mmCIF file of C-alpha atoms in Angstrom:
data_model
loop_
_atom_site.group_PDB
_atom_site.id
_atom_site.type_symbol
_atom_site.label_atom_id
_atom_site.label_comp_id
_atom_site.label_asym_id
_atom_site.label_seq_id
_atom_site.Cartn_x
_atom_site.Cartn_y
_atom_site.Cartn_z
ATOM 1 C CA UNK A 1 0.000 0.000 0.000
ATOM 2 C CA UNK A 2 1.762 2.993 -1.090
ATOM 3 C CA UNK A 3 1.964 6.154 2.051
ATOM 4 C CA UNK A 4 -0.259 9.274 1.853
ATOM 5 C CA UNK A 5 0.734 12.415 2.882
ATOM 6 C CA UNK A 6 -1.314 15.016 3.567
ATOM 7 C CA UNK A 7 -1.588 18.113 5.126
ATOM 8 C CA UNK A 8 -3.691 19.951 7.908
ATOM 9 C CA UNK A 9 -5.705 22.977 7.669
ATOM 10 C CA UNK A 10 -4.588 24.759 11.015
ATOM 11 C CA UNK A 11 -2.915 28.033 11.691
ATOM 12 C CA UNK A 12 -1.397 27.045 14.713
ATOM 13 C CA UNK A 13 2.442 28.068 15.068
ATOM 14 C CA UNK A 14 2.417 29.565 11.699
ATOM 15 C CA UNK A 15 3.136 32.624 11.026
ATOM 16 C CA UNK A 16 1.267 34.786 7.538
ATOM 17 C CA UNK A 17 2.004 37.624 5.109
ATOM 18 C CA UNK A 18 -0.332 38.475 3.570
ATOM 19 C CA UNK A 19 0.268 40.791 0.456
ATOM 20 C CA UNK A 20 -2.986 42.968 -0.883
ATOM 21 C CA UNK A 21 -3.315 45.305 -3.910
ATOM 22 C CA UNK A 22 -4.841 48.363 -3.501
ATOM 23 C CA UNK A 23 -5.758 49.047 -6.935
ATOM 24 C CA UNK A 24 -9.316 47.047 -7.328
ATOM 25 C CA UNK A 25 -9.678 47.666 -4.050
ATOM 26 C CA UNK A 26 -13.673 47.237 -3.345
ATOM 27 C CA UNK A 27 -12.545 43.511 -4.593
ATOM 28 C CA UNK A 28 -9.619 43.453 -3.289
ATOM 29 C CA UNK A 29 -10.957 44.285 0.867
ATOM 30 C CA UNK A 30 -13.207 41.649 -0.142
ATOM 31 C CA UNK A 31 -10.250 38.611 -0.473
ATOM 32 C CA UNK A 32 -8.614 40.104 2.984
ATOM 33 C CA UNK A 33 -11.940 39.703 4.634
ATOM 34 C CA UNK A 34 -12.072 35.998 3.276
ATOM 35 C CA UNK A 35 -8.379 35.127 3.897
ATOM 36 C CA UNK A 36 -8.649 36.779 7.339
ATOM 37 C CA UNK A 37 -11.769 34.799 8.198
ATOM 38 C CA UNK A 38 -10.072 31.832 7.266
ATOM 39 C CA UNK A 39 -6.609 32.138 9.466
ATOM 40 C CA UNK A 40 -8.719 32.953 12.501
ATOM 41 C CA UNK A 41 -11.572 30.013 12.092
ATOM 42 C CA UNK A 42 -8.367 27.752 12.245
ATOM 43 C CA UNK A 43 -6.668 29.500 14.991
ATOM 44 C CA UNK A 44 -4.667 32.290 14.022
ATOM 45 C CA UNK A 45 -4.094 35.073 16.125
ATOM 46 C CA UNK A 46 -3.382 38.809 15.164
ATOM 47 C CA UNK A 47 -0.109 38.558 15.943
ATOM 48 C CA UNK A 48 0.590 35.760 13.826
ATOM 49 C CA UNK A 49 -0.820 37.853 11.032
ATOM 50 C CA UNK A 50 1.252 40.381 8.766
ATOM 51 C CA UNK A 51 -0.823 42.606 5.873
ATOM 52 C CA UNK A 52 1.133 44.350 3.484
ATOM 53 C CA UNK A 53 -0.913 46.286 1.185
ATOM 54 C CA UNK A 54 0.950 47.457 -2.452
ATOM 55 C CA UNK A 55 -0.295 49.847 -5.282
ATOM 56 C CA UNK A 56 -1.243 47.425 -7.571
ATOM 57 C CA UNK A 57 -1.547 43.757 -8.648
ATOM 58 C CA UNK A 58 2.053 44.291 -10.548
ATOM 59 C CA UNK A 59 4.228 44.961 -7.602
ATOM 60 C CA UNK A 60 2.659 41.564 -5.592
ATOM 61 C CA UNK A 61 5.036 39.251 -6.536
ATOM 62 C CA UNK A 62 8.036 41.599 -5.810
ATOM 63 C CA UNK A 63 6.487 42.187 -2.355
ATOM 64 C CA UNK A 64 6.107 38.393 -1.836
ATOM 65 C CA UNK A 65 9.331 37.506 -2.215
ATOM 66 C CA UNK A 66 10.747 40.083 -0.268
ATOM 67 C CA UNK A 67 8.722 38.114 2.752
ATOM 68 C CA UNK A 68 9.336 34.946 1.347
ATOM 69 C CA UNK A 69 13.413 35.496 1.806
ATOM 70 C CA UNK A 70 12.695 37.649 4.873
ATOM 71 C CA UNK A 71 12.732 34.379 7.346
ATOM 72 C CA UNK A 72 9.898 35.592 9.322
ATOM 73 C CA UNK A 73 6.775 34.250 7.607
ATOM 74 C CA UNK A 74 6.182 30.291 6.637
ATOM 75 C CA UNK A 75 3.812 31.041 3.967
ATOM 76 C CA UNK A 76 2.841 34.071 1.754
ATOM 77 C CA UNK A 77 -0.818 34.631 0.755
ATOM 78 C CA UNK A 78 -1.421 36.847 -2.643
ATOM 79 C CA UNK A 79 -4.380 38.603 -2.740
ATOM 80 C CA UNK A 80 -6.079 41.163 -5.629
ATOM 81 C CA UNK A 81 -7.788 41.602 -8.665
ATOM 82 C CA UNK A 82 -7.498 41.713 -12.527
ATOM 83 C CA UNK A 83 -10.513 43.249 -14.305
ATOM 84 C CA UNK A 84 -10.371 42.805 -18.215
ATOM 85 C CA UNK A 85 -10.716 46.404 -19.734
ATOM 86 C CA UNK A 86 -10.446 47.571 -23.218
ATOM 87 C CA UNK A 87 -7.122 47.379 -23.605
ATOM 88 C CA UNK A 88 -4.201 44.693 -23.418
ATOM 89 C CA UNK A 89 -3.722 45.974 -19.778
ATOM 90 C CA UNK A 90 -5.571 42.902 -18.741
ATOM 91 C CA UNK A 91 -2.932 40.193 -20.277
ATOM 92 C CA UNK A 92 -0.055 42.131 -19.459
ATOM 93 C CA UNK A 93 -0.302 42.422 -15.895
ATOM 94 C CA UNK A 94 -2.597 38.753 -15.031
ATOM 95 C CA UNK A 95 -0.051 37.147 -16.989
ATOM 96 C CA UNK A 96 3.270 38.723 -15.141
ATOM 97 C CA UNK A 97 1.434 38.404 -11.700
ATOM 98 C CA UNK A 98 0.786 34.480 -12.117
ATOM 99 C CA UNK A 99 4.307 34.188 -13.147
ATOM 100 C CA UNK A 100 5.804 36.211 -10.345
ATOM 101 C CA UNK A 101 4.021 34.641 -7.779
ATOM 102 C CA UNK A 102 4.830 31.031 -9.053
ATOM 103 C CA UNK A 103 8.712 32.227 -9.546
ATOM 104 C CA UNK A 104 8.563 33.480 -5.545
ATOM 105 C CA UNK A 105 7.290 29.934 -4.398
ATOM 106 C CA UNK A 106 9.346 28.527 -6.826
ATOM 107 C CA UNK A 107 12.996 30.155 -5.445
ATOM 108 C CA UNK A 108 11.994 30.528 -1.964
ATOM 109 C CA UNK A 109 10.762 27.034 -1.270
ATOM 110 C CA UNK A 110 8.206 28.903 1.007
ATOM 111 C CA UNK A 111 4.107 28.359 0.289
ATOM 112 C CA UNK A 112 2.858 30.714 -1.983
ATOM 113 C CA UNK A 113 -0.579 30.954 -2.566
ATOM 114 C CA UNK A 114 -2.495 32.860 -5.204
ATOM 115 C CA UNK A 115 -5.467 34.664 -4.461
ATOM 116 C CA UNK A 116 -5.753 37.331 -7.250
ATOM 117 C CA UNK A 117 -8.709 37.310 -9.387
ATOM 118 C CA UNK A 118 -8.117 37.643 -13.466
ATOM 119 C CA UNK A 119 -11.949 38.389 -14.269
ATOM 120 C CA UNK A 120 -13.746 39.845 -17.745
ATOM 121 C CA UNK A 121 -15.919 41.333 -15.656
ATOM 122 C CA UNK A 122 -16.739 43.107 -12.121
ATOM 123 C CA UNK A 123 -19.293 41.163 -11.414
ATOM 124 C CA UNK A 124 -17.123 38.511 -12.025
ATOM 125 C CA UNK A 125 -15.036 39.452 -9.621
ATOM 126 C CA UNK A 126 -17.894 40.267 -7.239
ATOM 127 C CA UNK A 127 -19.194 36.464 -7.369
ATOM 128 C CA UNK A 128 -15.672 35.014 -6.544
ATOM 129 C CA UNK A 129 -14.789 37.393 -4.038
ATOM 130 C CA UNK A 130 -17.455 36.352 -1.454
ATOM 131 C CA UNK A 131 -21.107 35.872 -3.027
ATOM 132 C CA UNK A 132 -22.246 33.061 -5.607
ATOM 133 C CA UNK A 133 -18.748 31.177 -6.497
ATOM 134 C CA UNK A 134 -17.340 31.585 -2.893
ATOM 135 C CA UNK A 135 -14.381 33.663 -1.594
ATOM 136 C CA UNK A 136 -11.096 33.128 -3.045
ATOM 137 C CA UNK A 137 -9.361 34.974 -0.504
ATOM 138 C CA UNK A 138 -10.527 32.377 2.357
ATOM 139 C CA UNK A 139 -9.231 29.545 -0.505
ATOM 140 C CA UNK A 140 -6.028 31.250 -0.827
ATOM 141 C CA UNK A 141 -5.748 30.956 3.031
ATOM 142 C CA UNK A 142 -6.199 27.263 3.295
ATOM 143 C CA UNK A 143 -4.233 26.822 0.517
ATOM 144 C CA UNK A 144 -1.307 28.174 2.497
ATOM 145 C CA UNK A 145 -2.171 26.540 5.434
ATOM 146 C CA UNK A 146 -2.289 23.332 4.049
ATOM 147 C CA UNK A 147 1.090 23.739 2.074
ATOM 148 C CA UNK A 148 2.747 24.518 5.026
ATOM 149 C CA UNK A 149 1.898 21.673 7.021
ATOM 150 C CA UNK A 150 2.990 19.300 4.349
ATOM 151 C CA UNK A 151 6.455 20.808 3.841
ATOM 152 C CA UNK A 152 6.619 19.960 7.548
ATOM 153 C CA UNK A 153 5.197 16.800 7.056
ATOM 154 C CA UNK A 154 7.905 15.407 4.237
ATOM 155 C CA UNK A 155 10.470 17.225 6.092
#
């Protein structure tokens, strides 16, 4: 029978960045709420909890590492929002975000999880960041959680 590893869904001993456009921000507040709700419903404490809020969905990734190296946080959560527009604006910046953020987890060995919306639309947006399609934020969280306990677990 071959061994399963999984991991836990617990914030206990674990300490979070978080790292939060601004720009989208209605949307954006939205994810925090979610991702907050998350790390305290598993038993995170204020202290254990770091927000970082940047200008925009571009400078995430370069935000994330810099707390991903820093030593003091075991995971990093992503958090934001992409809204299609009329221009090429849209695959310009969703495309260098996902990549960022995958290149932090990538060099740092430390969870990364990804939490920024790419929508065509606001209301889009609206139904994944806490209405019909659930909150993305609080999956972002859980995500992290999860990935952090099972680098501990094959360690």
């Amino acid at each position: 029978m071959p061994k399963f590893i999984e991991g836990e869904i617990t914030a206990q001993g674990i300490n979070f960045a978080i790292v939060v456009s601004r720009f989208n921000d209605f949307i954006s507040q939205r994810l925090l709420d979610g991702a907050l709700d998350a790390l305290k419903r598993h038993g995170a404490t204020d202290e254990q909890i770091t927000v970082v809020k940047v200008p925009g969905a571009f400078e995430i990734s370069s935000m994330a590492k810099r707390l991903a190296l820093g030593g003091r946080f075991d995971c990093v959560i992503c958090l934001g929002a992409v809204i299609r527009g009329a221009t090429p604006h849209f695959e310009y910046i969703s495309t260098q975000v996902a990549r960022g953020v995958a290149a932090v987890a990538f060099e740092s060995q430390v969870p990364v999880s990804f939490g920024v919306l790419t929508c065509d639309t606001i209301e889009q947006a609206i139904e994944r960041a806490g209405t019909k399609s659930g909150n993305r934020g609080w999956d972002a969280a859980v995500s992290a959680m999860e990935m952090v306990s099972l680098l501990k677990a094959i360690d």
